[in-house]
PDB file of C-alpha atoms and ligand atoms in Angstrom:
ATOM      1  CA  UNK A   1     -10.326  11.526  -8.089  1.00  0.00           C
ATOM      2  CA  UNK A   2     -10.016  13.891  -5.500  1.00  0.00           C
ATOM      3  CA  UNK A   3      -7.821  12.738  -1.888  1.00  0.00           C
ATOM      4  CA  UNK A   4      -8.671  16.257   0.703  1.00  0.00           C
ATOM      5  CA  UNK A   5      -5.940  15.579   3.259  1.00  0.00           C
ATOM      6  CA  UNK A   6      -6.085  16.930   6.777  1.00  0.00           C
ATOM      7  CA  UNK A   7      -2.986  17.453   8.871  1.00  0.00           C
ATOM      8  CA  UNK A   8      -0.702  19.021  11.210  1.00  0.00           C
ATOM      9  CA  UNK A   9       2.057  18.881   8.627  1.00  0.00           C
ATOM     10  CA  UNK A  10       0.530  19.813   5.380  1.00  0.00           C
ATOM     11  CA  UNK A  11       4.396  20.629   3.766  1.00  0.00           C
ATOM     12  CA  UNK A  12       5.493  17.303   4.435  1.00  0.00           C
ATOM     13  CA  UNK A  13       3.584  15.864   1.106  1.00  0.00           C
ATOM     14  CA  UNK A  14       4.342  18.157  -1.118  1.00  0.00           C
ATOM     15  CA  UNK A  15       8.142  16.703  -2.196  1.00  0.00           C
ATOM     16  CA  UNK A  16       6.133  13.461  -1.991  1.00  0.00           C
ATOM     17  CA  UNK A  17       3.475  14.743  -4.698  1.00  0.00           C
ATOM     18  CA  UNK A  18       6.317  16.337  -6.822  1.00  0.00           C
ATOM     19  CA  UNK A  19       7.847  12.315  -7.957  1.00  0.00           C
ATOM     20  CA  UNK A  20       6.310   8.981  -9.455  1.00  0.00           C
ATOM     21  CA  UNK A  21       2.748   8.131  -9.949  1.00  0.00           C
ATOM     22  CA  UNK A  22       1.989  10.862  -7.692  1.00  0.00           C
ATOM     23  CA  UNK A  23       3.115  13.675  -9.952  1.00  0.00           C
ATOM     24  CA  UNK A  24       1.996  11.887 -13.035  1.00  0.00           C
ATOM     25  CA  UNK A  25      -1.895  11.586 -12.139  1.00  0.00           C
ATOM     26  CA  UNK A  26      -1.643  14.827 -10.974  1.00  0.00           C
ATOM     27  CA  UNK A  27       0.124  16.180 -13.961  1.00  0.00           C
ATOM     28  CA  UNK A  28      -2.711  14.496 -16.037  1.00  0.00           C
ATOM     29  CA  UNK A  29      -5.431  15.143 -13.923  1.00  0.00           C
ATOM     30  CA  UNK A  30      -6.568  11.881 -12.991  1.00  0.00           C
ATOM     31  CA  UNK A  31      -5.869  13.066  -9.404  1.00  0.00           C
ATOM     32  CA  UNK A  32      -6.385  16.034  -7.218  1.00  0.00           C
ATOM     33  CA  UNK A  33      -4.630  16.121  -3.875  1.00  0.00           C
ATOM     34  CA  UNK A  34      -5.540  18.690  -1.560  1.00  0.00           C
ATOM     35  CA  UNK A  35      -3.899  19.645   1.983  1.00  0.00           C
ATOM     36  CA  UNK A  36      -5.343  21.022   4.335  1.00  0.00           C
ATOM     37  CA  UNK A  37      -3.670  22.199   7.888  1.00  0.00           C
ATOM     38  CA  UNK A  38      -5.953  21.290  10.417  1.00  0.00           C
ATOM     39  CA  UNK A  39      -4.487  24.162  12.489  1.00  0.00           C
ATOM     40  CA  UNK A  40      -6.418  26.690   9.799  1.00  0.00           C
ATOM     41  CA  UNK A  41      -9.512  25.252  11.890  1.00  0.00           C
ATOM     42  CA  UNK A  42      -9.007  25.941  15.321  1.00  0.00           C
ATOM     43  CA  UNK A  43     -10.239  29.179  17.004  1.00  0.00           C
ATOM     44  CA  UNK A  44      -7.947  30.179  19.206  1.00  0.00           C
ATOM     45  CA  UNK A  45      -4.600  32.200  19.319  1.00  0.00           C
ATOM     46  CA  UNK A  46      -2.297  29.549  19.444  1.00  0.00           C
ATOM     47  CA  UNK A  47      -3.920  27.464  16.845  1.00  0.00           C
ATOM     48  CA  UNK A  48      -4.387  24.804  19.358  1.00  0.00           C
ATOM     49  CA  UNK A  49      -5.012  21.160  17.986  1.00  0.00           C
ATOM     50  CA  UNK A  50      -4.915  18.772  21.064  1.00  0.00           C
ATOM     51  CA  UNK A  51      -5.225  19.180  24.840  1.00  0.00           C
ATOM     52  CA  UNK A  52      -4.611  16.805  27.924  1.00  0.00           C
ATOM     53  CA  UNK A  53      -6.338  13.302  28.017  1.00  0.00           C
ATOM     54  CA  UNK A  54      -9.230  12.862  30.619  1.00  0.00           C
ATOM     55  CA  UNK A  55      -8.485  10.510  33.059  1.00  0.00           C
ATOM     56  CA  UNK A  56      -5.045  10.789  33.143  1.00  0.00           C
ATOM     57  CA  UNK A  57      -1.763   9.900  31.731  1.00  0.00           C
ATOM     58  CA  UNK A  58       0.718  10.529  28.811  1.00  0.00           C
ATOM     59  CA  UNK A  59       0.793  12.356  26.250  1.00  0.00           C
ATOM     60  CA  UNK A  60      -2.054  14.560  24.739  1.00  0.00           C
ATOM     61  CA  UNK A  61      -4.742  13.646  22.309  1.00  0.00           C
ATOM     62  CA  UNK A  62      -6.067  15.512  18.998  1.00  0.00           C
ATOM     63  CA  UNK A  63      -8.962  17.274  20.087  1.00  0.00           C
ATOM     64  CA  UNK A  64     -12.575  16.843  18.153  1.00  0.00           C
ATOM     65  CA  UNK A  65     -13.481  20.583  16.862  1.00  0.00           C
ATOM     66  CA  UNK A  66     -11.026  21.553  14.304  1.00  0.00           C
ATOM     67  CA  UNK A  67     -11.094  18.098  12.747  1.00  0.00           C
ATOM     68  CA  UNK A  68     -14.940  18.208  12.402  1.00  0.00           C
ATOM     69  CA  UNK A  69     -14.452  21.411  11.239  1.00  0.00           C
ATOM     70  CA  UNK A  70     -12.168  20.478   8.497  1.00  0.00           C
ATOM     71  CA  UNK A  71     -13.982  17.694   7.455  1.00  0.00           C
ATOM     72  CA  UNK A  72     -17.355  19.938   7.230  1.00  0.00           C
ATOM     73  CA  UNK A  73     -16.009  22.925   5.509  1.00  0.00           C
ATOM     74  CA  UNK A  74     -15.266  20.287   2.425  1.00  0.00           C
ATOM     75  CA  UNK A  75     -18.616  18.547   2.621  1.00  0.00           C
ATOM     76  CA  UNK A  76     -20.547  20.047  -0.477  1.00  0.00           C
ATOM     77  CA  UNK A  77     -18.068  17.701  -3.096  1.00  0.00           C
ATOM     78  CA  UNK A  78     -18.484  16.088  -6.046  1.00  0.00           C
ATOM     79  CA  UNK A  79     -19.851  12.648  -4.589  1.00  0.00           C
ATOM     80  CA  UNK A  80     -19.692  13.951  -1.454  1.00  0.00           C
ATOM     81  CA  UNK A  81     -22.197  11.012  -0.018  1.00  0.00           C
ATOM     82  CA  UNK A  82     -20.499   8.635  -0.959  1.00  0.00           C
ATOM     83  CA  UNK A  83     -16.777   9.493   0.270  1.00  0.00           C
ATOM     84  CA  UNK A  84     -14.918   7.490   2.525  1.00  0.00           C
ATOM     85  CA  UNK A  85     -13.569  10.016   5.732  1.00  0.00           C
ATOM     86  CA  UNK A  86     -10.576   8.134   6.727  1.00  0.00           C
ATOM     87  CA  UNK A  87      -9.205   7.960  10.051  1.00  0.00           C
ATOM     88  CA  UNK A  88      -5.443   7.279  10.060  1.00  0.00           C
ATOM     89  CA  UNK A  89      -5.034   5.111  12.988  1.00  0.00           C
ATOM     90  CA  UNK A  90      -2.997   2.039  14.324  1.00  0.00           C
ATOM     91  CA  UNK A  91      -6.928   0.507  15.387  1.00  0.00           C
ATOM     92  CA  UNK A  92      -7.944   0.744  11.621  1.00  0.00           C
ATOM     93  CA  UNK A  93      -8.684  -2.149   9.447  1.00  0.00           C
ATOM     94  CA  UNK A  94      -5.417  -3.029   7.361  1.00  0.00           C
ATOM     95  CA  UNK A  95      -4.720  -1.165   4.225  1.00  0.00           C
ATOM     96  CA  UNK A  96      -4.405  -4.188   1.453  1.00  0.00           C
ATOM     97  CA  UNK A  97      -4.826  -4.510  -2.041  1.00  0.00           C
ATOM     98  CA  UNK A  98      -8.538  -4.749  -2.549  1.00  0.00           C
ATOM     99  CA  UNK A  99      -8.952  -1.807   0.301  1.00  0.00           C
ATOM    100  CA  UNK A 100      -7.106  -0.073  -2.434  1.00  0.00           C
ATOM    101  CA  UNK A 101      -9.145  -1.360  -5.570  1.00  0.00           C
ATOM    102  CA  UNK A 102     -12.072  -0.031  -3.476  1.00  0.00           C
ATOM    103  CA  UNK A 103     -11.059   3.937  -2.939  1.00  0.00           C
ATOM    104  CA  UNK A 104      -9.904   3.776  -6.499  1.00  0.00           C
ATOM    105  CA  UNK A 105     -13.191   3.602  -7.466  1.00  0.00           C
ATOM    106  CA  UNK A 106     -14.744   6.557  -5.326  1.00  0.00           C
ATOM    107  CA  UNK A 107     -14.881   9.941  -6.697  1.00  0.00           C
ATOM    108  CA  UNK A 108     -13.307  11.431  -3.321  1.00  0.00           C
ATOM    109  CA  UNK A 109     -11.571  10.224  -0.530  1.00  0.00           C
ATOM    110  CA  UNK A 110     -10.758  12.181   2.477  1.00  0.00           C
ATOM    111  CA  UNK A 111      -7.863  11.073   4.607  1.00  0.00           C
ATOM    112  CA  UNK A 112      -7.126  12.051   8.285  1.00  0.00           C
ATOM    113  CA  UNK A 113      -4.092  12.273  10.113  1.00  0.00           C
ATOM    114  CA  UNK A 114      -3.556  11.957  13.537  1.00  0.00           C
ATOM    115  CA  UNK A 115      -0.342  12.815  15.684  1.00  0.00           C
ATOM    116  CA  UNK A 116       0.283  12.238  19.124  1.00  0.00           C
ATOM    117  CA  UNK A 117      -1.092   9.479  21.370  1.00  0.00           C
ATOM    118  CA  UNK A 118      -4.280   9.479  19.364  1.00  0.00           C
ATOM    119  CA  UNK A 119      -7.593  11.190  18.418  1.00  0.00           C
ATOM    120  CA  UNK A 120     -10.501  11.881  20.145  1.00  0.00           C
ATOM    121  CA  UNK A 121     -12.995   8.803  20.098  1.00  0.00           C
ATOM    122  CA  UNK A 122     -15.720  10.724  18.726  1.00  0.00           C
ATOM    123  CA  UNK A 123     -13.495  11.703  15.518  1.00  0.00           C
ATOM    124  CA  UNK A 124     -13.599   7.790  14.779  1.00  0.00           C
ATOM    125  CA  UNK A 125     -17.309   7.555  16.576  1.00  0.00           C
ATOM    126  CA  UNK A 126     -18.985  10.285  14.359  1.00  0.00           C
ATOM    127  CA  UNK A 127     -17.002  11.751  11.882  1.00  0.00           C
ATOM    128  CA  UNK A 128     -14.675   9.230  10.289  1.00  0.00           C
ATOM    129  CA  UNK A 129     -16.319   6.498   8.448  1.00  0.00           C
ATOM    130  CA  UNK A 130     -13.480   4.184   8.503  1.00  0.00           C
ATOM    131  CA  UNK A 131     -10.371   3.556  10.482  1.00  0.00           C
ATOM    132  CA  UNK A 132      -7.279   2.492   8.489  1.00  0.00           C
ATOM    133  CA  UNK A 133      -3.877   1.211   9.720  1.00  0.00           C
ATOM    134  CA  UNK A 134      -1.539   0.252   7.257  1.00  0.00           C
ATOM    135  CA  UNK A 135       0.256  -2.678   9.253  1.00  0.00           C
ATOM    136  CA  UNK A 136       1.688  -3.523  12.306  1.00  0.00           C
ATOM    137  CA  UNK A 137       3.765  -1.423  13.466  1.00  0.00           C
ATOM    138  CA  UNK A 138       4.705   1.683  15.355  1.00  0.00           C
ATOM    139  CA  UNK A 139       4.719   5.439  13.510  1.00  0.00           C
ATOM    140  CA  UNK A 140       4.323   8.659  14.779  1.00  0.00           C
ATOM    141  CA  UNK A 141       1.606  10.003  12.858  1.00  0.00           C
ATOM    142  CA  UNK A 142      -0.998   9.420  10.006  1.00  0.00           C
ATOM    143  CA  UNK A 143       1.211  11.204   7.379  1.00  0.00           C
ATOM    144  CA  UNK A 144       3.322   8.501   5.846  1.00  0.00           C
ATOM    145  CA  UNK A 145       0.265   5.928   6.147  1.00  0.00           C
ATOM    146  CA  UNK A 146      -1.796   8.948   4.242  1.00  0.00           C
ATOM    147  CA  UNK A 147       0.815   9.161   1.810  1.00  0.00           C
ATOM    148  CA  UNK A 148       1.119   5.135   1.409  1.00  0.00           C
ATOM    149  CA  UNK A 149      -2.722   5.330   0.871  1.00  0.00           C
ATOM    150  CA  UNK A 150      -2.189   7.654  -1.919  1.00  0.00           C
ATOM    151  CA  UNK A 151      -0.164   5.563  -4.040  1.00  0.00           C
ATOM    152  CA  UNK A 152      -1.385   2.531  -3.586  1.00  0.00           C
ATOM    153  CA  UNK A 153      -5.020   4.141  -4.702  1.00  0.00           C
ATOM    154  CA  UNK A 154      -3.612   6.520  -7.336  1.00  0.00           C
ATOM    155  CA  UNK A 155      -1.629   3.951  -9.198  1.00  0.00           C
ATOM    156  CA  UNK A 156      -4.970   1.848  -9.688  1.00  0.00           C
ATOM    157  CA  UNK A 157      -6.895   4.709 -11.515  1.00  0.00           C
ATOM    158  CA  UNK A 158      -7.195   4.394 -15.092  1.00  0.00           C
ATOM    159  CA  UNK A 159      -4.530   5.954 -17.454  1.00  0.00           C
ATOM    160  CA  UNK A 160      -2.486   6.644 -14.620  1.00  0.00           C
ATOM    161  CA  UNK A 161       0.160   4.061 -15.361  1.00  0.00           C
ATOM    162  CA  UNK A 162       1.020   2.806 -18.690  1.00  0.00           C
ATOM    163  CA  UNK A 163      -0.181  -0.311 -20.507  1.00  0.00           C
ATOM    164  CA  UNK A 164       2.722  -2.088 -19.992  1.00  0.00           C
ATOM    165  CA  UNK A 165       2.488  -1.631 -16.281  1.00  0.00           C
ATOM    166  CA  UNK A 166      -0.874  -1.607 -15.867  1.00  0.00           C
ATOM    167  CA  UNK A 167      -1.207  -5.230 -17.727  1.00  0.00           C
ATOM    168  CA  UNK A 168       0.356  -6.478 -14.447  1.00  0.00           C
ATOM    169  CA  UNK A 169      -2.839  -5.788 -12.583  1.00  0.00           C
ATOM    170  CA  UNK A 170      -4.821  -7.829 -14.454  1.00  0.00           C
ATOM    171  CA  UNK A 171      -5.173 -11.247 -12.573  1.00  0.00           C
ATOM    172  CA  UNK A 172      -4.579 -13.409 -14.730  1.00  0.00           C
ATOM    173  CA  UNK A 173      -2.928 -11.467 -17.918  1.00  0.00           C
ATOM    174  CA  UNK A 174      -1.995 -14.789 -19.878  1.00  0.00           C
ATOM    175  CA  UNK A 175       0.632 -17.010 -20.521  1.00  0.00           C
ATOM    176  CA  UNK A 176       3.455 -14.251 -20.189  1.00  0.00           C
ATOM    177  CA  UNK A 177       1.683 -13.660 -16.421  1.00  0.00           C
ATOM    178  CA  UNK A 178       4.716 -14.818 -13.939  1.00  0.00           C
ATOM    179  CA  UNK A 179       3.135 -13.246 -10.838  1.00  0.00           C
ATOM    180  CA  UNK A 180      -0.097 -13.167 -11.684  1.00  0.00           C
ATOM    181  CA  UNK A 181      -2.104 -11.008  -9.571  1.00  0.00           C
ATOM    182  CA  UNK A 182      -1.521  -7.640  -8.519  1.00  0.00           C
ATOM    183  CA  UNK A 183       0.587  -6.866  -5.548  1.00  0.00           C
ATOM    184  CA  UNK A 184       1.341  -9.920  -3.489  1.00  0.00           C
ATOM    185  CA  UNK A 185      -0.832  -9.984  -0.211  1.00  0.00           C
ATOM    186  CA  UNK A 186      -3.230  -8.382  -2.322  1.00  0.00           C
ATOM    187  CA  UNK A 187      -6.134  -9.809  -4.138  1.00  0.00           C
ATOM    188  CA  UNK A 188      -4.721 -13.425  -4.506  1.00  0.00           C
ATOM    189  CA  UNK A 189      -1.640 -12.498  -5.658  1.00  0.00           C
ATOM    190  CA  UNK A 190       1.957 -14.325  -5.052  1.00  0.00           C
ATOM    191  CA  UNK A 191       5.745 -13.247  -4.909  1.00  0.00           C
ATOM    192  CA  UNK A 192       7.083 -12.421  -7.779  1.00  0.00           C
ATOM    193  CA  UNK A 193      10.339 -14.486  -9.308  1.00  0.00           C
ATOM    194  CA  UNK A 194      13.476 -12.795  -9.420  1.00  0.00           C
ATOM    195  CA  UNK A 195      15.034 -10.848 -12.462  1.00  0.00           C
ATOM    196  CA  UNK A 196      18.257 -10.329 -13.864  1.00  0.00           C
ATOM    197  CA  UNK A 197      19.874  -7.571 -16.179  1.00  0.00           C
ATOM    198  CA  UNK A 198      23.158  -7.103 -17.408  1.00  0.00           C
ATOM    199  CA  UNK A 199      26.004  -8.208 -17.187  1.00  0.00           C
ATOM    200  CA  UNK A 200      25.461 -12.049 -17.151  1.00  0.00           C
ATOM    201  CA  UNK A 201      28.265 -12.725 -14.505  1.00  0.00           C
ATOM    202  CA  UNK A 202      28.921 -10.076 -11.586  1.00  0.00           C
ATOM    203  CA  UNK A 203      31.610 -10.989  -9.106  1.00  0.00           C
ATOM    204  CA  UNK A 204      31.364 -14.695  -9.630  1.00  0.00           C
ATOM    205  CA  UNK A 205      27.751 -14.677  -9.670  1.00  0.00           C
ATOM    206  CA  UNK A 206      25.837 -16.335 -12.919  1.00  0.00           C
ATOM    207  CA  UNK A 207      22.155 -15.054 -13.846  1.00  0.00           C
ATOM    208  CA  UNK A 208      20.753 -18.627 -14.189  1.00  0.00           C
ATOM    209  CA  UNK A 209      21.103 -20.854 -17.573  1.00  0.00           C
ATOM    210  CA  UNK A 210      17.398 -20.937 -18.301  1.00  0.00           C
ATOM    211  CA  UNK A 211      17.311 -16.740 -18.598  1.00  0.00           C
ATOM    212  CA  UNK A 212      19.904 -16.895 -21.433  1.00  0.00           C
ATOM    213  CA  UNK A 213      18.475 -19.917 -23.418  1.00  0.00           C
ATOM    214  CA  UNK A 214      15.882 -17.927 -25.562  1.00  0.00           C
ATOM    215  CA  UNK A 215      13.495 -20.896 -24.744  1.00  0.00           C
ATOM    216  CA  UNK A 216      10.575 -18.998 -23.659  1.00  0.00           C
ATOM    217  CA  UNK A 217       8.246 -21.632 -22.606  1.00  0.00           C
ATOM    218  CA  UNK A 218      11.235 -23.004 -20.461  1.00  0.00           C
ATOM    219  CA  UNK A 219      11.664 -19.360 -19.277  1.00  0.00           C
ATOM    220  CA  UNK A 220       7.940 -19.046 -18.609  1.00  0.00           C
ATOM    221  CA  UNK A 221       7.924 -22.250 -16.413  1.00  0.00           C
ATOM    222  CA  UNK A 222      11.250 -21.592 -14.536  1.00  0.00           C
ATOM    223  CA  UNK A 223       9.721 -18.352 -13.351  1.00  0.00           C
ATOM    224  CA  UNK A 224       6.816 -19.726 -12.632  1.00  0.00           C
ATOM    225  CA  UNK A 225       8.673 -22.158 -10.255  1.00  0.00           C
ATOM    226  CA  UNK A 226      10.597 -19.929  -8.825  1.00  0.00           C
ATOM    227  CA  UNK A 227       7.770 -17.342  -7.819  1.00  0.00           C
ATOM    228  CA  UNK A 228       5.471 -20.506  -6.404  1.00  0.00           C
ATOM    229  CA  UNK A 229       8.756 -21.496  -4.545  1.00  0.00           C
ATOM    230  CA  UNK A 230       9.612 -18.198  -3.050  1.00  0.00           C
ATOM    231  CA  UNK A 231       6.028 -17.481  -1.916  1.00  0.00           C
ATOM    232  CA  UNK A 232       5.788 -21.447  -0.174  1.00  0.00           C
ATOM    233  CA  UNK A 233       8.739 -20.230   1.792  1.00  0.00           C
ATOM    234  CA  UNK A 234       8.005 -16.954   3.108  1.00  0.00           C
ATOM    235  CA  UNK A 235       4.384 -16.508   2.475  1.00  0.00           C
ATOM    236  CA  UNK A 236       2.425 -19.804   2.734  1.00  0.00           C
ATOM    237  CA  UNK A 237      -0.412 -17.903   3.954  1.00  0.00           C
ATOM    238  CA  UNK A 238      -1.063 -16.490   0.464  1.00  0.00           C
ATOM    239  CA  UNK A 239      -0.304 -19.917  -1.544  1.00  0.00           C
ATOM    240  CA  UNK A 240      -3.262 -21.074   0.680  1.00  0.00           C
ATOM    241  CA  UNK A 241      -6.033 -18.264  -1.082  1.00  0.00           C
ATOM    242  CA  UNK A 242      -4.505 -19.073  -4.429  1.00  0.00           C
ATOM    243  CA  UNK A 243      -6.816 -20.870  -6.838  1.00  0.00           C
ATOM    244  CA  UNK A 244      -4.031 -23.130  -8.279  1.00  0.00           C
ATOM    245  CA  UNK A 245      -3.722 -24.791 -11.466  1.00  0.00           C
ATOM    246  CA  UNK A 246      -2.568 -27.878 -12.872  1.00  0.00           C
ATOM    247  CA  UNK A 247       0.792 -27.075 -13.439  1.00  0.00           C
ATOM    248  CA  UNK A 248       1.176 -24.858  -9.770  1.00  0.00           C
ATOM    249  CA  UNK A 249       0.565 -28.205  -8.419  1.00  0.00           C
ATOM    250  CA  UNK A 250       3.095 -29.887 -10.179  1.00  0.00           C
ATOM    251  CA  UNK A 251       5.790 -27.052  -9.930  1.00  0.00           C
ATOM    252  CA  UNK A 252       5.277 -27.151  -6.287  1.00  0.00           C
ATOM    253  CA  UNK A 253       5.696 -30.965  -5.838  1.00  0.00           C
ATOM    254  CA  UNK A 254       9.016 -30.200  -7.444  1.00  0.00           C
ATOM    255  CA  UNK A 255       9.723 -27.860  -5.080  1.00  0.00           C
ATOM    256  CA  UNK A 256       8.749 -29.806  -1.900  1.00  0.00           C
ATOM    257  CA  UNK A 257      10.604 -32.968  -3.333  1.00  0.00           C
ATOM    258  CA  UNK A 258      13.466 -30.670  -4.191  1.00  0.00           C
ATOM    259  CA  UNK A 259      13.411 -29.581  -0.588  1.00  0.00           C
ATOM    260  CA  UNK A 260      13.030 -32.634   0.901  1.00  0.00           C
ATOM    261  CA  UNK A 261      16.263 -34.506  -1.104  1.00  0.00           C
ATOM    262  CA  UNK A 262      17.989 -31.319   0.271  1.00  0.00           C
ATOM    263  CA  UNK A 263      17.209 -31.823   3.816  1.00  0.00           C
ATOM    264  CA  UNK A 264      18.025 -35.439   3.465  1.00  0.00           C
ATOM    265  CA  UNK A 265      21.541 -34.500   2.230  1.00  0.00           C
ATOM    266  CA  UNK A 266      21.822 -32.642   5.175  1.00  0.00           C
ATOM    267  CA  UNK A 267      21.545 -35.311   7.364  1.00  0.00           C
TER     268      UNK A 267
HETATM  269  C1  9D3 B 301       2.800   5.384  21.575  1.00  0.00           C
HETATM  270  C2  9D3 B 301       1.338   5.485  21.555  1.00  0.00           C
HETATM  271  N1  9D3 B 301       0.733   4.166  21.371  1.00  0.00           N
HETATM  272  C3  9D3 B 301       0.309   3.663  22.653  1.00  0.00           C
HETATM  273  C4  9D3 B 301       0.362   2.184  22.745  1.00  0.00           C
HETATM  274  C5  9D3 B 301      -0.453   4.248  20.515  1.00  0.00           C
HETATM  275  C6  9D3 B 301      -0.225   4.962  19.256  1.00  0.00           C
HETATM  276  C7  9D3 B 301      -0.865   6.180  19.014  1.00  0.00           C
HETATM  277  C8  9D3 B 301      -0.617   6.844  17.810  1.00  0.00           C
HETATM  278  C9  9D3 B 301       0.618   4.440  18.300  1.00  0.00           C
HETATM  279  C10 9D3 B 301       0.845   5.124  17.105  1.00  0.00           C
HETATM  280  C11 9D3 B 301       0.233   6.327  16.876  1.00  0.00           C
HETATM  281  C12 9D3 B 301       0.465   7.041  15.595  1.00  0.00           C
HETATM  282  N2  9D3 B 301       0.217   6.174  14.465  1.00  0.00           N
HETATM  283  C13 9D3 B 301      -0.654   6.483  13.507  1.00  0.00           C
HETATM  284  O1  9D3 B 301      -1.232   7.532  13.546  1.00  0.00           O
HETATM  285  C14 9D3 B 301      -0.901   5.540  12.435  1.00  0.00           C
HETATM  286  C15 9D3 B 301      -0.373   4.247  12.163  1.00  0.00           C
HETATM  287  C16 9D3 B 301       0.613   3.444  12.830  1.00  0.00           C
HETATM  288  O2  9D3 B 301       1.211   3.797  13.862  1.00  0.00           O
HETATM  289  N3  9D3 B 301       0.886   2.205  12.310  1.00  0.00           N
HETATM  290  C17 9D3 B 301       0.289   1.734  11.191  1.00  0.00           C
HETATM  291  N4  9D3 B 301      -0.621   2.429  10.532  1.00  0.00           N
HETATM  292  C18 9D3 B 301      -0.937   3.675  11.022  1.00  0.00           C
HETATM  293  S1  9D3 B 301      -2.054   4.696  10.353  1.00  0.00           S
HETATM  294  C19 9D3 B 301      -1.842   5.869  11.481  1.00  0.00           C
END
């Protein structure tokens, strides 16, 4: 898979592309990341990438040429018609799971990165067939959002991660799945449960019983509780796309009668 990258700031991804999943598809040649510095693309002697907004106000605005120019000199690509040209932008669609699960399949994927107080309309009109935010909140540029594109997609392509970590991906991956699903918010995933390591008691504090019992079908169903219990508290939203089973439903009546007896001691 090939991600051609146009921005202001081409240097800024390459410590990012030298660690993790990054360097390892790239190191095995799952991935190709190309930069490209959208200032190679402008025409005059300042290499000038954005100008004055009409009608007024703050700030200036990407201009339209050199992008389109960018994005044209890499047209003739392997599956050129059918990649994405993605504009960076806080207006996009959000970046989740399955957005990822669909780049990963694409031979190509060019990303865009904005700067300033935005990008000409007619980038996002007529030359950008997507617009992609990845949340809400406030950056400075498309570079980081680029970057979190990357890995997100890049981790997803096949051999890029090992079959021990790759098993996790696999919705349901049997009866040793605690979290199943892949990232939660993603494609009906939920929270994971916590973990412990080493040493059993730190300052006072006890890695729970159940971890230390060697009973692995109790182990199995305590983090299954506790995952289903941390994602009713702070994520309801995804317990409510979540095909559950049998035993979900029971863990979580234990959880909401657990609750409730707590809130009564309260009292
Ligand atoms: C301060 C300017 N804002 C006016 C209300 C609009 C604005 C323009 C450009 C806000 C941010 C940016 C730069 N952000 C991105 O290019 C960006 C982004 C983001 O800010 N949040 C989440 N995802 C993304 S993807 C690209």
């Amino acid at each position: 898979m090939i991600f051609d990258v146009v921005t202001i700031f081409p240097d800024f991804f390459s410590s990012i592309l030298e660690y993790g999943v990054l360097q390892r598809a790239r190191a095995g040649g799952q991935a190709k990341f190309r930069l490209h510095d959208l200032r190679d693309f402008t025409d005059d002697r300042h290499r000038t990438v954005d100008d004055r907004p009409f009608g007024g106000g703050p700030g200036m605005v990407f201009k339209p040429e050199p992008l389109f120019r960018a994005v044209e000199a890499l047209k003739p690509e392997p599956g050129g018609a059918d990649s994405p040209v993605v504009l960076l932008s806080p207006q996009g669609r959000l970046l989740t799971q399955s957005v990822a699960e669909e780049f990963a399949r694409k031979e190509r994927v060019v990303l865009l990165c904005g700067r300033y107080e935005g990008v000409d309309e007619r980038v996002a009109q007529h030359l950008a067939t997507e617009e992609l935010s990845i949340g809400d909140y406030v950056l400075t540029g498309g570079e980081l959002a680029a970057a979190v594109v990357m890995e997100a997609v890049t981790r997803l392509l096949p051999g890029v991660l090992g079959n021990e970590e790759s098993r996790e991906q696999d919705s349901f991956a049997g009866a040793g799945s605690v979290a199943a699903g892949s990232a939660s918010g993603g494609a009906g995933g939920i929270l994971d449960c916590p973990h412990y390591t080493r040493p059993a008691e730190f300052r006072g504090w006890k890695v729970p019983e159940v971890l230390l019992s060697g009973d692995h079908e109790e182990i199995r169903r305590w983090r299954r509780r506790r995952a289903l219990e941390k994602t009713w508290r702070r994520r309801p939203d995804l317990l409510a796309s979540l095909p559950l089973g049998q035993e979900d439903g029971k863990l979580l009546e234990e959880i909401r009668q657990a609750a409730l007896e707590l809130a009564g001691r309260r009292d």
